């Protein structure tokens, strides 16, 4: 029924057929095209005239059995579909094709003629759009659908300005046939088709009352162009400008000029000097994204990461939310930060999924040669670690960030400031976020979306360095020497990476919540409210979407159990129980953790793979029948399974395995603290208590949560009492506890589940934190000699902790941690044990006596299991 293509078009398609088979077609395009065809005649809408786009689209419609293309505008007659009968006007030919059940292609803009200045704003096809509007009115029972779409033959962004090559062959964003064919031949394996949001002419007319007119056709043109352009920009990013042009645009910012004028005073020479300094700051700061460098890094990093990691699991639904947000406005990516790999892997995933590469805020410690110049061309812009009191520097960053957001760049930075050395999220650093929010609030007409991202690893390449730092070594500065250690890293295996995206947080919504109307300037207090609320929600969202992995579950179970080792079957059963419980409470899972996407059963193969990973790296040892306690344990690299195989963790490897455990510990902290308090209250008498007063339990859990305020992020969406009551209700439903009047009884027995079996396990998850705070409390006697700086006090705690572990006072070697002691000092200050004056800590008057100091340790030790007190 459909017309056949003209012979020249057919020959061109045949010539390019094998190359077109490599075209990356968005599955949403095919779904949208089929849905549109089911609703009515379909018009494919493309931005500018392109023979290649038409040939590719014809190929795809035939490949996927979609209605044949019966009309195309703006192309030479030799390339158009064959039309029977007498010659018709373009509008008549378009109507005839739709009435025959065929589809049509509509180019909205005509390509510029050679050696002319392109008229990017000039639109074509207004007569055809007006005819389509009339056709829709004449046939109200039919629904004409328009599908905006974008072919991307090259991901090289357009550049502002016009070169001789652009005049001859068309600019990058409006290429002529010759230039576009060259792009296709070079990049055909990376070419792609992306779909925009379909538009119904029936719905358009319902929203725009009145008869068809040239004005209404123009409105339709702009609506379609916006859809196409937003899709295109989300892939290739905004137009690139020369670095000096960007610097001049930023320096001319009225807000920055006001700061320069205020700093310079009436002196013209001083103003010129400060303006020059602003340009220098920008020169050291700004990113200079280079497509060749990015493509080269993509090839290099893909090969390296494929060698290092078993794979990357990506949240596809989250990626689509990010893509949509980037089309709707500006996006700020806020990933978790655990490794230097974070920079690389997130950009690689975005590029593989055709989302523009972000401008990434990086510390100036990474600007060293040769890494700095490469990272700058890959998208990094470098900022100082501290700049609060440098007014000019703050003004320059503010102006630069505002320019990035206004131009449509995706901006990425790490809200934690630096890499987490513990696996847990660090408290948010608000300096840069405050500047981003300030810049976004000034862009009233542009939507700014903050997108939380969780990047997880089964093993971190920095795990050995982090363990050494936790044990007391100073952090080594980034340098060329560290890059030279890469071959040693390449010899190891590091498991899988997983990337999860949270729900986007729109700045406009946060502004409304803070009571700031659109167009109204937020005063400093209101802005601080917005920033703090945003920071907390981002960190909570990262925790919420952090996925359970087999490696993290294995680490949590082995470290949480108080036993020296765990048999394979017990390990597998516990992983299933703990993982399933977290999933039912809303946790996400990586594909390797579950039997299937529809199942909540933990996949045994995933647990085995995690054990293999840890055994090969020496983090876990396995003991099989025939091993004895008097012979040296064999370092087996192959996994043995069976009910009589025991897995243990060497004491000197527990800190390294603590990293994956801590990535998911937030899912279990509430249960752990309640279990700790229950055990403490139930064993205060000579005989274990049969029941525990709920009021006392509530008080103890609240006390523990305050003690560990610097360790864990607790819920802030409800009062403590509400959260506590919800937890008791949940544990009651699970059969672990049973309220009886004003008391709580722990269920016992061999039946599953039993509180007597599971609550000690949950308590064991936080035992190392309790032991670390006990070490910190015992170490306070060193302050009797006088005030001490934080670093010196932490070092004293490390030495005392090592001795307590070796003497058997402390059971968990991972309790001897610089980071835990550092948090304990902050908590002790809040508790009133310590005071801080002139950057030195001292005991408060109340706790200077030996009895009072011992009382601190006694109160903390009371929460430990009886065997560890």
Coordinates of C-alpha atoms in Angstrom, one line a residue, residues 3-312:
X3 CA 4.9 4.1 -1.9
X4 CA 8.4 2.9 -2.7
X5 CA 11.5 5.1 -2.3
X6 CA 12.9 6.8 -5.3
X7 CA 15.8 5.0 -7.0
X8 CA 18.5 7.4 -5.8
X9 CA 17.3 7.2 -2.2
X10 CA 17.1 3.4 -2.5
X11 CA 20.7 3.2 -3.8
X12 CA 22.0 5.5 -1.0
X13 CA 20.2 3.4 1.6
X14 CA 21.6 0.2 0.1
X15 CA 25.1 1.6 0.1
X16 CA 24.8 2.6 3.8
X17 CA 22.8 -0.3 5.0
X18 CA 25.5 -2.2 6.9
X19 CA 26.7 1.0 8.5
X20 CA 23.2 1.9 9.5
X21 CA 22.8 -1.4 11.3
X22 CA 25.2 0.0 13.9
X23 CA 22.9 2.9 14.6
X24 CA 22.1 3.1 18.3
X25 CA 18.3 3.5 18.4
X26 CA 16.7 4.6 21.6
X27 CA 14.1 1.9 22.6
X28 CA 11.8 4.8 23.6
X29 CA 11.8 6.0 20.0
X30 CA 10.5 2.7 18.7
X31 CA 7.9 2.5 21.5
X32 CA 6.9 6.1 20.8
X33 CA 6.6 5.6 17.1
X34 CA 4.4 2.5 17.5
X35 CA 2.2 4.2 20.0
X36 CA 1.8 7.2 17.7
X37 CA 0.9 5.0 14.8
X38 CA -1.8 3.4 16.9
X39 CA -3.3 6.8 17.6
X40 CA -3.2 8.2 14.1
X41 CA -1.0 9.3 11.2
X42 CA 2.6 10.0 12.2
X43 CA 4.9 12.9 11.2
X44 CA 8.6 12.5 12.0
X45 CA 9.9 15.9 12.9
X46 CA 13.6 16.8 12.5
X47 CA 15.4 20.0 13.0
X48 CA 17.3 20.8 9.8
X49 CA 17.2 19.4 6.3
X50 CA 19.4 16.3 6.0
X51 CA 19.6 13.6 3.3
X52 CA 21.4 11.3 5.7
X53 CA 18.6 11.7 8.3
X54 CA 16.0 10.8 5.7
X55 CA 17.9 7.8 4.4
X56 CA 18.5 6.5 8.0
X57 CA 14.8 7.0 8.9
X58 CA 13.6 5.1 5.8
X59 CA 15.9 2.3 6.7
X60 CA 14.6 2.1 10.3
X61 CA 10.9 2.3 9.3
X62 CA 11.4 -0.7 7.0
X63 CA 13.5 -2.6 9.6
X64 CA 10.9 -2.2 12.3
X65 CA 7.8 -2.6 10.0
X66 CA 6.6 0.9 10.6
X67 CA 4.3 2.7 8.0
X68 CA 6.3 3.6 4.9
X69 CA 7.4 7.3 4.5
X70 CA 5.2 8.8 1.8
X71 CA 6.3 12.4 2.1
X72 CA 9.4 14.4 2.9
X73 CA 9.9 18.2 2.4
X74 CA 13.0 20.2 1.4
X75 CA 14.9 17.4 -0.3
X76 CA 15.5 17.2 -4.1
X77 CA 12.7 15.6 -6.0
X78 CA 15.1 12.7 -7.0
X79 CA 15.3 11.7 -3.4
X80 CA 11.7 12.0 -2.4
X81 CA 9.3 8.9 -2.3
X82 CA 7.7 8.2 -5.6
X83 CA 4.3 9.8 -6.0
X84 CA 1.7 8.6 -8.5
X85 CA -0.6 10.9 -10.5
X86 CA -0.2 14.5 -11.5
X87 CA 2.3 16.7 -9.6
X88 CA 0.8 18.2 -6.4
X89 CA 1.8 21.0 -4.1
X90 CA 3.7 20.1 -1.0
X91 CA 0.7 20.5 1.2
X92 CA -1.4 18.3 -1.1
X93 CA 1.3 15.6 -1.3
X94 CA 1.5 15.6 2.5
X95 CA -2.3 15.2 2.9
X96 CA -2.3 12.4 0.3
X97 CA 0.4 10.5 2.1
X98 CA -1.4 10.7 5.5
X99 CA -4.7 9.7 3.9
X100 CA -3.0 6.7 2.4
X101 CA -1.9 5.5 5.8
X102 CA 1.7 6.5 5.3
X103 CA 4.0 8.5 7.6
X104 CA 5.8 11.7 6.7
X105 CA 9.1 13.5 7.4
X106 CA 9.1 17.2 8.2
X107 CA 12.3 19.2 8.4
X108 CA 11.8 22.4 10.3
X109 CA 14.9 24.3 9.2
X110 CA 16.6 24.7 5.8
X111 CA 20.4 24.2 5.8
X112 CA 22.4 27.4 5.1
X113 CA 23.8 27.8 1.6
X114 CA 27.6 27.5 1.1
X115 CA 29.6 30.6 1.8
X116 CA 26.8 32.3 3.6
X117 CA 26.2 33.1 7.3
X118 CA 23.8 30.5 8.7
X119 CA 20.4 31.8 9.7
X120 CA 19.9 29.5 12.6
X121 CA 16.7 31.2 13.6
X122 CA 14.9 30.9 10.3
X123 CA 12.3 28.2 10.2
X124 CA 10.8 26.4 7.2
X125 CA 7.7 24.4 6.7
X126 CA 5.2 26.9 8.2
X127 CA 2.9 26.3 5.2
X128 CA 3.0 22.6 5.9
X129 CA 2.3 23.0 9.6
X130 CA -0.6 25.2 8.8
X131 CA -2.0 22.6 6.4
X132 CA -1.6 19.9 9.0
X133 CA -3.5 22.0 11.5
X134 CA -6.3 22.4 9.0
X135 CA -6.2 18.7 8.2
X136 CA -6.6 17.9 11.9
X137 CA -9.6 20.3 12.1
X138 CA -11.2 18.7 9.0
X139 CA -10.8 15.2 10.4
X140 CA -11.5 15.4 14.1
X141 CA -11.9 11.7 14.5
X142 CA -8.3 11.2 13.4
X143 CA -5.3 12.3 15.6
X144 CA -2.2 13.4 13.8
X145 CA 0.9 12.7 15.9
X146 CA 4.2 14.5 15.6
X147 CA 7.3 12.8 16.9
X148 CA 10.3 15.1 17.4
X149 CA 13.6 13.2 17.1
X150 CA 17.3 13.8 16.8
X151 CA 20.0 11.9 14.8
X152 CA 23.4 12.4 16.4
X153 CA 26.1 11.6 13.8
X154 CA 28.9 13.2 15.9
X155 CA 29.0 14.1 19.6
X156 CA 31.3 16.9 18.9
X157 CA 29.6 20.0 20.3
X158 CA 29.1 23.1 18.1
X159 CA 31.5 26.0 18.6
X160 CA 30.5 29.6 18.7
X161 CA 32.0 31.5 15.8
X162 CA 32.3 30.5 12.1
X163 CA 35.3 29.1 10.4
X164 CA 36.1 28.8 6.6
X165 CA 35.2 25.1 6.8
X166 CA 31.9 26.0 8.4
X167 CA 31.2 28.4 5.5
X168 CA 32.0 25.7 2.9
X169 CA 30.5 22.6 4.4
X170 CA 28.0 23.9 7.0
X171 CA 28.6 24.4 10.7
X172 CA 28.7 21.4 13.1
X173 CA 25.1 21.9 14.2
X174 CA 23.8 22.6 10.6
X175 CA 26.1 20.4 8.5
X176 CA 25.9 20.0 4.7
X177 CA 25.6 16.6 3.1
X178 CA 29.3 16.3 2.6
X179 CA 30.2 17.1 6.2
X180 CA 27.5 15.0 7.6
X181 CA 28.5 12.0 5.5
X182 CA 32.0 12.3 6.7
X183 CA 30.8 12.5 10.3
X184 CA 28.7 9.4 9.7
X185 CA 31.6 7.4 8.1
X186 CA 33.9 8.3 11.0
X187 CA 31.4 7.8 13.8
X188 CA 28.9 5.3 12.5
X189 CA 29.5 3.0 15.4
X190 CA 28.7 5.8 17.8
X191 CA 25.8 7.3 15.9
X192 CA 22.4 7.4 17.6
X193 CA 18.8 8.2 17.3
X194 CA 17.0 9.8 20.2
X195 CA 13.3 10.5 20.6
X196 CA 11.6 13.5 22.0
X197 CA 8.2 13.8 23.6
X198 CA 5.4 13.2 21.0
X199 CA 3.0 16.0 20.3
X200 CA -0.7 15.5 19.4
X201 CA -2.1 18.1 17.0
X202 CA -5.6 17.4 18.4
X203 CA -4.3 18.3 21.9
X204 CA -2.4 21.3 20.6
X205 CA -5.5 22.7 19.0
X206 CA -7.5 22.1 22.2
X207 CA -4.9 24.2 24.0
X208 CA -4.7 26.9 21.3
X209 CA -8.3 27.9 20.4
X210 CA -9.1 29.4 17.1
X211 CA -8.7 28.6 13.4
X212 CA -5.3 27.6 11.9
X213 CA -3.2 30.6 11.1
X214 CA 0.4 31.5 10.3
X215 CA 0.8 32.6 14.0
X216 CA -0.5 29.3 15.3
X217 CA 1.8 27.4 12.9
X218 CA 4.7 29.5 14.2
X219 CA 3.8 28.5 17.8
X220 CA 3.7 24.9 16.8
X221 CA 7.1 25.3 15.1
X222 CA 8.7 26.7 18.2
X223 CA 7.1 24.0 20.4
X224 CA 8.6 21.3 18.2
X225 CA 11.9 23.0 17.9
X226 CA 12.2 23.2 21.7
X227 CA 11.5 19.5 22.0
X228 CA 14.2 18.6 19.4
X229 CA 16.7 21.1 20.7
X230 CA 16.4 20.0 24.3
X231 CA 16.9 16.4 23.3
X232 CA 20.0 17.3 21.3
X233 CA 21.5 19.5 24.0
X234 CA 21.1 16.8 26.6
X235 CA 23.4 14.6 24.4
X236 CA 26.1 16.9 23.1
X237 CA 25.9 19.7 25.7
X238 CA 25.9 23.5 25.1
X239 CA 27.9 25.2 22.5
X240 CA 31.6 25.4 23.3
X241 CA 33.2 28.8 23.5
X242 CA 36.8 29.8 23.4
X243 CA 38.3 29.9 27.0
X244 CA 39.2 33.6 26.8
X245 CA 35.6 34.4 25.7
X246 CA 34.2 32.5 28.7
X247 CA 36.6 34.4 31.0
X248 CA 35.5 37.7 29.6
X249 CA 31.8 36.8 29.9
X250 CA 32.4 35.8 33.6
X251 CA 34.5 38.9 34.4
X252 CA 31.8 41.1 32.9
X253 CA 29.2 39.7 35.3
X254 CA 27.5 42.6 37.1
X255 CA 27.8 40.9 40.5
X256 CA 31.5 40.2 40.0
X257 CA 32.1 43.7 38.7
X258 CA 30.4 45.1 41.8
X259 CA 32.8 43.1 44.1
X260 CA 35.8 44.2 42.0
X261 CA 34.7 47.9 42.2
X262 CA 34.2 47.6 46.0
X263 CA 37.6 46.0 46.5
X264 CA 39.4 48.5 44.2
X265 CA 37.8 51.7 45.5
X266 CA 38.2 54.8 43.3
X267 CA 41.6 53.7 41.9
X268 CA 41.4 52.8 38.2
X269 CA 44.8 51.1 38.4
X270 CA 43.7 49.0 41.4
X271 CA 40.6 48.0 39.5
X272 CA 42.6 46.9 36.5
X273 CA 44.9 44.9 38.8
X274 CA 42.0 43.1 40.6
X275 CA 40.3 42.4 37.3
X276 CA 43.5 40.9 36.0
X277 CA 43.7 38.8 39.2
X278 CA 40.1 37.6 38.5
X279 CA 41.1 36.5 35.0
X280 CA 44.1 34.6 36.5
X281 CA 41.8 32.8 39.0
X282 CA 39.5 31.8 36.1
X283 CA 42.4 30.6 34.0
X284 CA 43.5 28.3 36.8
X285 CA 39.9 27.2 37.5
X286 CA 38.0 26.8 34.3
X287 CA 37.4 23.6 32.4
X288 CA 38.3 23.4 28.8
X289 CA 36.4 20.4 27.5
X290 CA 38.0 18.8 24.5
X291 CA 36.2 16.1 22.5
X292 CA 39.4 14.3 21.4
X293 CA 40.7 14.1 24.9
X294 CA 37.4 12.8 26.2
X295 CA 37.2 10.2 23.4
X296 CA 40.7 9.1 24.1
X297 CA 40.1 8.9 27.8
X298 CA 36.9 6.9 27.2
X299 CA 38.8 4.3 25.2
X300 CA 41.5 4.1 27.9
X301 CA 39.3 4.1 30.9
X302 CA 36.9 1.5 29.3
X303 CA 39.8 -0.9 28.7
X304 CA 41.2 -0.3 32.2
X305 CA 37.9 -0.6 34.0
X306 CA 36.9 -3.6 32.1
X307 CA 40.2 -5.2 33.3
X308 CA 39.8 -4.1 36.9
X309 CA 36.1 -4.7 37.5
X310 CA 33.7 -7.5 36.7
X311 CA 31.1 -5.1 35.4
X312 CA 29.1 -1.9 36.1

